[in-house]
mmCIF file of C-alpha atoms in Angstrom:
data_model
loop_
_atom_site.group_PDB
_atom_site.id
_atom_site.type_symbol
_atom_site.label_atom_id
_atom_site.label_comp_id
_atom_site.label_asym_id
_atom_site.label_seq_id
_atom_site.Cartn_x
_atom_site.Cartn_y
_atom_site.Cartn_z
ATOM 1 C CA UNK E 1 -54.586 -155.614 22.691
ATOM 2 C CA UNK E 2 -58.039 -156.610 21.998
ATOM 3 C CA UNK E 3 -56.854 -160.290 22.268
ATOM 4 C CA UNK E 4 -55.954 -159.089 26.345
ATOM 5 C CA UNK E 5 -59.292 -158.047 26.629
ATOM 6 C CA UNK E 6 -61.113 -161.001 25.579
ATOM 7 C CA UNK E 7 -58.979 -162.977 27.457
ATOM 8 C CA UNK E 8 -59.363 -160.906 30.600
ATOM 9 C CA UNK E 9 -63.114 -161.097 30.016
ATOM 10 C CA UNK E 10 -63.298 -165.103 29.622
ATOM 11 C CA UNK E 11 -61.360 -165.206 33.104
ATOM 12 C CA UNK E 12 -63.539 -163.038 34.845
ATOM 13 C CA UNK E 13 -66.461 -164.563 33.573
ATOM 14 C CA UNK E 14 -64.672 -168.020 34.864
ATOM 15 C CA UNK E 15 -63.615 -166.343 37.789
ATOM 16 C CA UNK E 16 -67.576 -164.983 38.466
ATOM 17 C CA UNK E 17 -69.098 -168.604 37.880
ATOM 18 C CA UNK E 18 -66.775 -170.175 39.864
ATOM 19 C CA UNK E 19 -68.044 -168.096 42.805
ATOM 20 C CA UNK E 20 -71.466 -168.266 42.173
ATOM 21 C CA UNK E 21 -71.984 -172.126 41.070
ATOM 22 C CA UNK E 22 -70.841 -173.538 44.386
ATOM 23 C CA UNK E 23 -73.303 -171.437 46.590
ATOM 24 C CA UNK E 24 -76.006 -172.346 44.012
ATOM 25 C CA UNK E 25 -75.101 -175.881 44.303
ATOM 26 C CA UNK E 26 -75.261 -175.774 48.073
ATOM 27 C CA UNK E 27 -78.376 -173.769 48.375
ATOM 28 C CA UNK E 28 -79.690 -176.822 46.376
ATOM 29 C CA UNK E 29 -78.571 -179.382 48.760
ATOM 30 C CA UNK E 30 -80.135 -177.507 51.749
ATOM 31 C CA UNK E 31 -83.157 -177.185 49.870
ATOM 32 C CA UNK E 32 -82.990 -181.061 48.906
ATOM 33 C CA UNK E 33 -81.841 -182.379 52.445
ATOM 34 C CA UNK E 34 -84.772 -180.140 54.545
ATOM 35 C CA UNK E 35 -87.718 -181.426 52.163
ATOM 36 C CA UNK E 36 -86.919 -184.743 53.556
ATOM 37 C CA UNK E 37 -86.951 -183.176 57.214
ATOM 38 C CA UNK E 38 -89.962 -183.165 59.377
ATOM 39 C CA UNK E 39 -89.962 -179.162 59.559
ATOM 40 C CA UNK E 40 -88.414 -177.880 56.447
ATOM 41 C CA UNK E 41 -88.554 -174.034 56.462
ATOM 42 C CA UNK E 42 -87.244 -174.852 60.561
ATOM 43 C CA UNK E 43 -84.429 -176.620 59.029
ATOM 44 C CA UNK E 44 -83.730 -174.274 56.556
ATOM 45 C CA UNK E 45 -83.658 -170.718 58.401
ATOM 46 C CA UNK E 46 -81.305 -173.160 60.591
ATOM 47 C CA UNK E 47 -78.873 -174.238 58.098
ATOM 48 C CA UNK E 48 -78.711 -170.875 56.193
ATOM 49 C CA UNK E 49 -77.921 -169.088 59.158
ATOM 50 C CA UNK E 50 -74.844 -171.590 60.235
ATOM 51 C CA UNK E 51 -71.686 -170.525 59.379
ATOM 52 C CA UNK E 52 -70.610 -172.555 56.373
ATOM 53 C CA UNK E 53 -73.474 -174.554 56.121
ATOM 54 C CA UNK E 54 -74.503 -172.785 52.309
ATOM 55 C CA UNK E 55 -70.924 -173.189 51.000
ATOM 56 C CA UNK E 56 -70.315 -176.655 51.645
ATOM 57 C CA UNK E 57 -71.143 -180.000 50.182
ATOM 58 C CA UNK E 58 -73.071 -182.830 51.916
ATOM 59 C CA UNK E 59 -70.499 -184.621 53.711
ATOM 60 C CA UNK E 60 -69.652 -181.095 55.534
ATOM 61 C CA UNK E 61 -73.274 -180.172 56.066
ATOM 62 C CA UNK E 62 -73.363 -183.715 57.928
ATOM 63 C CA UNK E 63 -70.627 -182.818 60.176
ATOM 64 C CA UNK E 64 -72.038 -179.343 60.750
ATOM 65 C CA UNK E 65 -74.960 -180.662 61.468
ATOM 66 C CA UNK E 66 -73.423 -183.345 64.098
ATOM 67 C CA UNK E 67 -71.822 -180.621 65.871
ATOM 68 C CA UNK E 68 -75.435 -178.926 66.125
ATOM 69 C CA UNK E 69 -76.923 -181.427 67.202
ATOM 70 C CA UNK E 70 -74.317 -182.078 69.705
ATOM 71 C CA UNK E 71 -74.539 -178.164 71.123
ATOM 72 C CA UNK E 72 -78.357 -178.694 71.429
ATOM 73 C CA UNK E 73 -77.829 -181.623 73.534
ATOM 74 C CA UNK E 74 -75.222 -180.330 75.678
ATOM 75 C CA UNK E 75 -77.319 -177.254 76.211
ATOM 76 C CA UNK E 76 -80.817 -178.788 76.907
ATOM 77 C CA UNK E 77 -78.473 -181.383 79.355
ATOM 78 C CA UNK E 78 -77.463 -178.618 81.152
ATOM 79 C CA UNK E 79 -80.596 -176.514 81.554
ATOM 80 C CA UNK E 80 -82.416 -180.116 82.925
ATOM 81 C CA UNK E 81 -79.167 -180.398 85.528
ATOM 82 C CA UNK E 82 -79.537 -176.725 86.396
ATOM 83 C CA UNK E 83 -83.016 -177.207 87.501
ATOM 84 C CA UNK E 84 -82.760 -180.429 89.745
ATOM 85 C CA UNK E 85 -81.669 -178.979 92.169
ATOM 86 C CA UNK E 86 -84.055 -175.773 92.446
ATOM 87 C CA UNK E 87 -87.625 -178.179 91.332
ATOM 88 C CA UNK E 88 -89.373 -178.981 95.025
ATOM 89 C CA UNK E 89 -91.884 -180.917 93.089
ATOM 90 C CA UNK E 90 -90.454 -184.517 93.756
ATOM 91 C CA UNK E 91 -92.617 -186.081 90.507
ATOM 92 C CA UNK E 92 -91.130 -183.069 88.524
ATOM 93 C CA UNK E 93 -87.103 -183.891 90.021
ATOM 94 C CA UNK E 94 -87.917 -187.637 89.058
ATOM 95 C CA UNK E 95 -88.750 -186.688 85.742
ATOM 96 C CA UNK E 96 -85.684 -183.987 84.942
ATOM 97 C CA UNK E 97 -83.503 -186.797 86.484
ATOM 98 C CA UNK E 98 -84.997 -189.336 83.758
ATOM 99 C CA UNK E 99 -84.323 -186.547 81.332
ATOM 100 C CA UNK E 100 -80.811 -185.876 82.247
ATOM 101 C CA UNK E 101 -79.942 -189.755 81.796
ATOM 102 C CA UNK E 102 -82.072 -189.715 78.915
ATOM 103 C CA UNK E 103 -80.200 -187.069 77.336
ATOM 104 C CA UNK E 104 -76.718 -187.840 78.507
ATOM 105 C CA UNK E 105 -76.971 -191.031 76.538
ATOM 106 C CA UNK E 106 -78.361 -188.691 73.208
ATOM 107 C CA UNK E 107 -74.843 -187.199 73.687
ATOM 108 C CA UNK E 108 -73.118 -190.529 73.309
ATOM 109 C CA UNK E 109 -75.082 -191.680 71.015
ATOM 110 C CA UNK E 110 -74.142 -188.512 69.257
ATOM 111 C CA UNK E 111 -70.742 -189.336 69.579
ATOM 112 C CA UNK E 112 -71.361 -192.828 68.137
ATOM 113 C CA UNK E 113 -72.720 -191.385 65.240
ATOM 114 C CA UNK E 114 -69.975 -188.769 64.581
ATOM 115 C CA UNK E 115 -67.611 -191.637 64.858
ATOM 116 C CA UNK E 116 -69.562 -193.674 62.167
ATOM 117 C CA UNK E 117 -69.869 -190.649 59.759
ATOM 118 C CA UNK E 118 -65.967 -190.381 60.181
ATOM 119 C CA UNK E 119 -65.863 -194.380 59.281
ATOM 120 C CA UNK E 120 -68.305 -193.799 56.419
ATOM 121 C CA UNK E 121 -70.591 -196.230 57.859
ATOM 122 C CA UNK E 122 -73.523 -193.821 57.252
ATOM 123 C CA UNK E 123 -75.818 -196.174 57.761
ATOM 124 C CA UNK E 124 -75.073 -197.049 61.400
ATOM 125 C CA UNK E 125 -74.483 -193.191 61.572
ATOM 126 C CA UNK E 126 -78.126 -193.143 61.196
ATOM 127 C CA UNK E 127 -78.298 -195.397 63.792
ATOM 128 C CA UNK E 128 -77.035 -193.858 66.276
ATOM 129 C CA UNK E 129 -78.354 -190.671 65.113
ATOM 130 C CA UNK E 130 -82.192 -192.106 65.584
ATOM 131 C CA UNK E 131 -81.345 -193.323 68.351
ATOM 132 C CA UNK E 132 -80.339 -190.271 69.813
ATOM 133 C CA UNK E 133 -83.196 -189.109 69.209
ATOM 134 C CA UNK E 134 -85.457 -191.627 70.584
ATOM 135 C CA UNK E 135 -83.786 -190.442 73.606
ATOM 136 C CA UNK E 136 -84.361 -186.737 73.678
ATOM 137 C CA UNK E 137 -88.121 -187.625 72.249
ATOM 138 C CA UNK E 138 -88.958 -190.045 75.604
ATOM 139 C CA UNK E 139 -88.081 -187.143 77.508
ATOM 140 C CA UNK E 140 -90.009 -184.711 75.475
ATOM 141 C CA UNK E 141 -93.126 -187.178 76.059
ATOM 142 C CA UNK E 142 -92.653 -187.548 79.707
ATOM 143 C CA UNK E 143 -92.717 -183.788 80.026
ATOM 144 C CA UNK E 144 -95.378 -182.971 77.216
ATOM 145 C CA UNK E 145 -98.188 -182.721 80.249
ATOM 146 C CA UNK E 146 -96.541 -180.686 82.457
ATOM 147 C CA UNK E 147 -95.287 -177.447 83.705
ATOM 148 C CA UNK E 148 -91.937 -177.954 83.255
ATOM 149 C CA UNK E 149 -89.436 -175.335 81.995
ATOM 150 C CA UNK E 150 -89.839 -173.819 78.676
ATOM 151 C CA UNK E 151 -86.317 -174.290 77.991
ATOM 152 C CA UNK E 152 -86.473 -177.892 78.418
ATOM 153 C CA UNK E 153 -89.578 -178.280 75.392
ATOM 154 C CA UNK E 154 -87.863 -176.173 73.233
ATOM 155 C CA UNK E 155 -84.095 -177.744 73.996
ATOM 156 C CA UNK E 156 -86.438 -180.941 73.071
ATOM 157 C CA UNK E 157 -88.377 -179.699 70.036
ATOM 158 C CA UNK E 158 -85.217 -178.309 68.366
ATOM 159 C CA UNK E 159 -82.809 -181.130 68.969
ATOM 160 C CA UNK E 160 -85.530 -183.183 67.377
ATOM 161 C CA UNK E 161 -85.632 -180.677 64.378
ATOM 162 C CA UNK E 162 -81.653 -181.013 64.201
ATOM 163 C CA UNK E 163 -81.721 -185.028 64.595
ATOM 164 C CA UNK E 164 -84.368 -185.139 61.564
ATOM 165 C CA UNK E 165 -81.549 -183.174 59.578
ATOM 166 C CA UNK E 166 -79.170 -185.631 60.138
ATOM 167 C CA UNK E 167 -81.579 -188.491 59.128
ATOM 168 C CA UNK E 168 -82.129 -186.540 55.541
ATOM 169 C CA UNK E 169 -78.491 -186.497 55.193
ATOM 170 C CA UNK E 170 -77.482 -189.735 56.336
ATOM 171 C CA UNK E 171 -79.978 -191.346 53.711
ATOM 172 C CA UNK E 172 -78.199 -189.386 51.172
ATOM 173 C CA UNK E 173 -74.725 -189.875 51.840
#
């Protein structure tokens, strides 16, 4: 009987560091990845509070953090095409036109780099990932001057934030 026992006690000590060692592990990796980000507490209230994000290992933080980036753009794309049409300002409508090309090409550039991370080719991943954000950031410095819609800067700021994430991990894969 008191074989059982310390048998049932080794396994549940197993059973309790199996559990625990993986989000330890991951917690390190976000911590690692965002101190190589341009905002790291940004990126790491971001990735802590994505689903999965602490429990996986770098290769699925990259994809997670493709398909944030990929929201981000598809958002901010669609906030600058929602306000063409209502901005009377014809130097402002130029300028959330240049944005919506600018940004539409982030988005396949996004694409591009999902399809190198699939490949492996992390390098070109990065690529495609920088310039994605090149993109968004030419936007973000054509409207840094004026009164444009606060939905736009931040849609810029924090696809910027996500891009740098990407970067971190890309250079680590």
């Amino acid at each position: 009987m008191v074989s059982f026992k310390s048998y049932f006690f080794q396994v549940s000590i197993l059973g309790v560091l199996l559990f625990i060692t993986p989000s330890n592990a991951s917690s390190k990796i976000i911590n690692d990845i965002c101190a190589k980000t341009k905002v790291p507490s940004s990126c790491i209230e971001l990735l802590e509070s994505t689903p999965g994000a602490a429990t996986t290992n770098l290769k699925g933080l990259g994809q997670i953090t493709l398909d944030l980036a990929h929201s981000s753009a598809v958002k901010t794309f669609g906030q600058i095409n929602s306000l063409i049409p209502k901005t009377t300002d014809p130097k402002l409508k130029e300028i959330y036109k240049t944005c919506s090309e600018q940004y539409n090409d982030a988005i396949g550039d996004l694409k591009d780099a999902e399809t190198k991370f699939n490949q492996g080719d992390y390098f070109s991943m990065n690529t495609k990932a920088s310039a994605a954000m090149t993109e968004a950031g030419d936007c973000s410095d054509e409207t840094a001057k004026l009164a444009i819609d606060p939905s736009v800067k931040k849609g810029n700021v924090e696809f910027d934030h996500i891009c740098s994430i990407i970067l971190a991990i890309s250079n680590n894969l």
